[in-house]
Amino acid sequence: MNIILLGPPGAGKGTQARILVEGRGMVQLSTGDMLREAKDSGTEMGKVVADVMAKGELVTDEIVIGLIREKLEQGGGGFIFDGFPRTLTQADALADLMDEVGQSLDHVIAMEVNDDALVQRITARSTCGSCGEVYNDMTKPIPADNKCTNCGASDFKRRADDNEESLRTRLMEYYKKTSPLLGYYHAKGQLRWVPGLGEIDEVAGGIAAVLD
Ligand code: AMP
């Protein structure tokens, strides 16, 4: 089964993708993670995208479609597309790529949240630099012993673009360029809404109900 997790920044896509990877052996394809990796390792492409990402704007369709193409051509399945597609051009490209590799898209899960919750989540969020476990200052603080509950590492990071100014741009990019995908996938009969505001387990239950 291949799915898209769709929602604004801070909706919990990454957290839910990790639960699906652990619980169902699915494969998370996060273009945000791929771009951050390219940026951190200082590749040519990484240098090109660094500035755009810091501002909270979208990088070009060509770059992210290339990243996804590379992953899909490696084979496998059970993909969770997390943060991709973000534009109608990317959505069309994904449909073509899936055809090319003989895969299909089963569900597009739209996570329903409100902007106040997003701001609260994003400005309070940090992740384990070693395994990617997500923490939140209010709801899931970093343990007192400063060790990740998942892997034991003590390397917590805050994303450079998790600040109010960049977030404002990221939200506007979402509403202008990504939210039209809700209509696109609705028209294709693939859109499923899941409440994204509850506890992590409740949201995961909503997603499981769709998948099962
Ligand atoms: P994310 O981790 O999904 O929040 O993505 C972080 C940043 O990476 C975004 O704000 C964009 O600058 C860039 N990015 C990630 N995925 C895409 C995409 N599918 N299209 C364009 N830009 C993207």
CSV table of C-alpha atoms and ligand atoms in Angstrom, one decimal:
chain,number,residue,atom,x,y,z
A,1,MET,CA,0.0,0.0,0.0
A,2,ASN,CA,1.3,3.5,-0.9
A,3,ILE,CA,-0.1,6.6,0.8
A,4,ILE,CA,0.4,10.4,0.9
A,5,LEU,CA,0.3,12.2,4.2
A,6,LEU,CA,-1.0,15.7,3.4
A,7,GLY,CA,-1.2,18.6,5.8
A,8,PRO,CA,0.3,22.0,6.7
A,9,PRO,CA,3.7,22.2,8.4
A,10,GLY,CA,3.3,20.9,12.0
A,11,ALA,CA,0.3,18.8,11.3
A,12,GLY,CA,2.2,15.7,12.5
A,13,LYS,CA,3.1,14.1,9.2
A,14,GLY,CA,6.6,13.1,10.2
A,15,THR,CA,5.4,11.7,13.6
A,16,GLN,CA,2.7,9.6,12.0
A,17,ALA,CA,5.0,8.4,9.2
A,18,ARG,CA,7.4,7.1,11.9
A,19,ILE,CA,4.6,5.2,13.6
A,20,LEU,CA,3.7,3.6,10.2
A,21,VAL,CA,7.3,2.7,9.5
A,22,GLU,CA,7.7,1.1,12.9
A,23,GLY,CA,4.3,-0.6,13.1
A,24,ARG,CA,3.8,-1.7,9.5
A,25,GLY,CA,7.3,-1.7,7.9
A,26,MET,CA,6.3,1.0,5.5
A,27,VAL,CA,9.0,3.2,3.9
A,28,GLN,CA,9.0,7.0,4.6
A,29,LEU,CA,9.9,9.2,1.7
A,30,SER,CA,10.3,12.7,3.2
A,31,THR,CA,11.5,15.3,0.7
A,32,GLY,CA,12.2,17.7,3.6
A,33,ASP,CA,14.5,15.1,5.2
A,34,MET,CA,16.3,14.4,1.9
A,35,LEU,CA,16.8,18.2,1.3
A,36,ARG,CA,18.1,18.7,4.9
A,37,GLU,CA,20.5,15.8,4.3
A,38,ALA,CA,21.8,17.4,1.1
A,39,LYS,CA,22.1,20.7,2.8
A,40,ASP,CA,24.0,19.2,5.8
A,41,SER,CA,26.4,17.2,3.6
A,42,GLY,CA,27.1,20.3,1.5
A,43,THR,CA,26.3,18.9,-2.0
A,44,GLU,CA,25.8,21.3,-4.9
A,45,MET,CA,22.1,20.8,-4.7
A,46,GLY,CA,22.2,21.3,-0.9
A,47,LYS,CA,23.8,24.7,-1.4
A,48,VAL,CA,21.1,25.7,-3.9
A,49,VAL,CA,18.3,24.8,-1.6
A,50,ALA,CA,19.7,26.0,1.8
A,51,ASP,CA,18.5,29.6,1.4
A,52,VAL,CA,15.1,28.8,0.0
A,53,MET,CA,14.5,26.4,2.9
A,54,ALA,CA,15.6,28.8,5.5
A,55,LYS,CA,13.1,31.3,4.2
A,56,GLY,CA,10.3,28.7,4.2
A,57,GLU,CA,9.7,28.9,0.5
A,58,LEU,CA,9.3,25.8,-1.7
A,59,VAL,CA,12.3,24.5,-3.6
A,60,THR,CA,11.8,23.9,-7.3
A,61,ASP,CA,9.5,21.1,-8.5
A,62,GLU,CA,12.4,19.8,-10.7
A,63,ILE,CA,14.6,19.1,-7.7
A,64,VAL,CA,12.1,17.4,-5.5
A,65,ILE,CA,10.6,15.3,-8.3
A,66,GLY,CA,14.2,14.2,-9.1
A,67,LEU,CA,14.7,13.1,-5.5
A,68,ILE,CA,11.5,11.1,-5.5
A,69,ARG,CA,12.2,9.6,-8.9
A,70,GLU,CA,15.6,8.3,-7.6
A,71,LYS,CA,13.9,6.6,-4.6
A,72,LEU,CA,11.1,5.0,-6.7
A,73,GLU,CA,13.5,3.7,-9.3
A,74,GLN,CA,15.3,1.8,-6.5
A,75,GLY,CA,12.2,-0.4,-6.3
A,76,GLY,CA,10.3,-1.5,-3.2
A,77,GLY,CA,6.9,-0.4,-2.1
A,78,GLY,CA,4.7,0.5,1.0
A,79,PHE,CA,5.7,4.1,0.5
A,80,ILE,CA,4.6,7.0,2.7
A,81,PHE,CA,5.0,10.2,0.9
A,82,ASP,CA,5.6,12.8,3.6
A,83,GLY,CA,5.8,16.4,2.5
A,84,PHE,CA,5.5,15.4,-1.2
A,85,PRO,CA,3.7,16.3,-3.4
A,86,ARG,CA,3.4,20.0,-2.5
A,87,THR,CA,2.2,21.4,-5.8
A,88,LEU,CA,-0.1,20.3,-8.6
A,89,THR,CA,2.9,19.8,-10.9
A,90,GLN,CA,4.5,17.5,-8.3
A,91,ALA,CA,1.2,15.6,-8.0
A,92,ASP,CA,1.0,15.0,-11.7
A,93,ALA,CA,4.6,13.9,-11.8
A,94,LEU,CA,4.0,11.5,-8.9
A,95,ALA,CA,1.1,9.9,-10.8
A,96,ASP,CA,3.4,9.4,-13.9
A,97,LEU,CA,6.3,8.1,-11.8
A,98,MET,CA,4.1,5.6,-10.0
A,99,ASP,CA,2.8,4.4,-13.4
A,100,GLU,CA,6.3,4.0,-14.7
A,101,VAL,CA,7.4,1.8,-11.8
A,102,GLY,CA,4.1,-0.2,-11.7
A,103,GLN,CA,2.9,1.1,-8.4
A,104,SER,CA,-0.4,2.7,-7.4
A,105,LEU,CA,-1.4,5.3,-4.9
A,106,ASP,CA,-4.0,3.9,-2.4
A,107,HIS,CA,-4.9,6.7,-0.1
A,108,VAL,CA,-4.2,10.4,0.4
A,109,ILE,CA,-4.6,11.1,4.1
A,110,ALA,CA,-5.4,14.7,4.8
A,111,MET,CA,-4.6,15.7,8.4
A,112,GLU,CA,-7.1,18.2,9.8
A,113,VAL,CA,-5.6,20.8,12.1
A,114,ASN,CA,-5.9,24.5,12.9
A,115,ASP,CA,-3.3,27.2,12.6
A,116,ASP,CA,-3.0,28.0,16.3
A,117,ALA,CA,-2.1,24.4,17.0
A,118,LEU,CA,0.5,24.5,14.2
A,119,VAL,CA,2.3,27.5,15.6
A,120,GLN,CA,2.3,26.0,19.1
A,121,ARG,CA,3.7,22.7,17.8
A,122,ILE,CA,6.3,24.1,15.5
A,123,THR,CA,7.8,26.6,17.8
A,124,ALA,CA,8.0,24.0,20.6
A,125,ARG,CA,9.4,21.2,18.5
A,126,SER,CA,12.7,19.4,18.6
A,127,THR,CA,13.9,16.1,17.2
A,128,CYS,CA,16.5,13.5,18.1
A,129,GLY,CA,19.5,14.1,15.7
A,130,SER,CA,20.2,10.4,15.8
A,131,CYS,CA,16.9,8.6,15.2
A,132,GLY,CA,14.5,11.5,14.3
A,133,GLU,CA,12.1,11.0,17.3
A,134,VAL,CA,10.0,14.1,17.6
A,135,TYR,CA,9.7,16.0,21.0
A,136,ASN,CA,7.5,19.0,22.0
A,137,ASP,CA,8.3,21.3,25.0
A,138,MET,CA,4.7,21.2,26.2
A,139,THR,CA,3.3,17.8,25.3
A,140,LYS,CA,6.4,15.5,25.1
A,141,PRO,CA,9.4,17.2,26.6
A,142,ILE,CA,13.0,16.0,26.2
A,143,PRO,CA,13.5,13.6,29.2
A,144,ALA,CA,15.2,14.9,32.3
A,145,ASP,CA,18.3,12.6,31.8
A,146,ASN,CA,18.7,14.3,28.3
A,147,LYS,CA,18.5,10.9,26.6
A,148,CYS,CA,16.2,10.1,23.6
A,149,THR,CA,13.4,7.7,24.8
A,150,ASN,CA,13.7,5.8,21.4
A,151,CYS,CA,17.5,5.4,20.9
A,152,GLY,CA,19.3,6.8,24.0
A,153,ALA,CA,21.3,9.5,22.1
A,154,SER,CA,21.7,13.0,23.6
A,155,ASP,CA,21.7,14.9,20.4
A,156,PHE,CA,18.6,17.1,20.2
A,157,LYS,CA,18.0,19.5,17.4
A,158,ARG,CA,15.7,22.4,16.5
A,159,ARG,CA,15.1,22.9,12.8
A,160,ALA,CA,16.5,26.2,11.5
A,161,ASP,CA,13.2,27.0,9.8
A,162,ASP,CA,11.1,26.4,12.9
A,163,ASN,CA,10.9,30.1,13.7
A,164,GLU,CA,7.9,32.4,13.5
A,165,GLU,CA,9.0,34.3,10.4
A,166,SER,CA,9.8,31.2,8.3
A,167,LEU,CA,6.7,29.5,9.6
A,168,ARG,CA,4.5,32.4,8.3
A,169,THR,CA,6.0,31.8,4.8
A,170,ARG,CA,5.6,28.0,5.1
A,171,LEU,CA,2.0,28.3,6.0
A,172,MET,CA,1.3,30.8,3.1
A,173,GLU,CA,3.1,28.4,0.7
A,174,TYR,CA,0.9,25.6,2.0
A,175,TYR,CA,-2.3,27.5,1.4
A,176,LYS,CA,-1.4,28.9,-2.0
A,177,LYS,CA,0.4,25.9,-3.5
A,178,THR,CA,-0.3,22.7,-1.6
A,179,SER,CA,-3.9,23.0,-0.4
A,180,PRO,CA,-5.2,22.8,-4.0
A,181,LEU,CA,-4.1,19.2,-3.8
A,182,LEU,CA,-7.1,18.5,-1.5
A,183,GLY,CA,-9.4,19.2,-4.4
A,184,TYR,CA,-7.2,17.3,-6.8
A,185,TYR,CA,-7.2,14.1,-4.8
A,186,HIS,CA,-10.9,14.5,-3.8
A,187,ALA,CA,-11.7,14.6,-7.5
A,188,LYS,CA,-9.7,11.4,-8.0
A,189,GLY,CA,-11.6,9.7,-5.1
A,190,GLN,CA,-8.5,9.2,-3.1
A,191,LEU,CA,-8.8,11.8,-0.3
A,192,ARG,CA,-9.5,10.6,3.3
A,193,TRP,CA,-9.7,13.2,6.2
A,194,VAL,CA,-8.3,12.2,9.6
A,195,PRO,CA,-8.5,14.5,12.7
A,196,GLY,CA,-5.0,15.6,13.4
A,197,LEU,CA,-5.5,17.6,16.6
A,198,GLY,CA,-5.8,14.8,19.2
A,199,GLU,CA,-3.1,12.8,21.0
A,200,ILE,CA,-0.5,11.1,18.8
A,201,ASP,CA,-2.1,7.7,19.4
A,202,GLU,CA,-5.6,8.9,18.6
A,203,VAL,CA,-4.4,10.4,15.3
A,204,ALA,CA,-2.5,7.1,14.6
A,205,GLY,CA,-5.8,5.3,15.3
A,206,GLY,CA,-7.6,7.5,12.7
A,207,ILE,CA,-5.0,6.7,10.1
A,208,ALA,CA,-5.1,3.0,10.9
A,209,ALA,CA,-8.9,3.0,10.4
A,210,VAL,CA,-8.4,4.3,6.9
A,211,LEU,CA,-5.6,1.9,6.0
A,212,ASP,CA,-7.4,-1.2,7.4
B,1,AMP,P1,9.4,19.7,5.6
B,1,AMP,O1,10.4,19.0,6.3
B,1,AMP,O2,8.5,18.8,4.8
B,1,AMP,O3,8.6,20.7,6.4
B,1,AMP,O4,10.2,20.6,4.5
B,1,AMP,C1,11.1,21.6,4.8
B,1,AMP,C2,11.4,22.5,3.7
B,1,AMP,O5,11.9,21.7,2.6
B,1,AMP,C3,10.1,23.2,3.1
B,1,AMP,O6,9.8,24.3,3.8
B,1,AMP,C4,10.6,23.4,1.7
B,1,AMP,O7,11.5,24.5,1.6
B,1,AMP,C5,11.4,22.2,1.3
B,1,AMP,N1,10.6,21.1,0.8
B,1,AMP,C6,10.3,19.9,1.3
B,1,AMP,N2,9.5,19.2,0.5
B,1,AMP,C7,9.3,19.9,-0.6
B,1,AMP,C8,8.5,19.7,-1.8
B,1,AMP,N3,7.8,18.6,-2.0
B,1,AMP,N4,8.4,20.8,-2.7
B,1,AMP,C9,9.1,21.9,-2.5
B,1,AMP,N5,9.9,22.1,-1.4
B,1,AMP,C10,9.9,21.2,-0.4
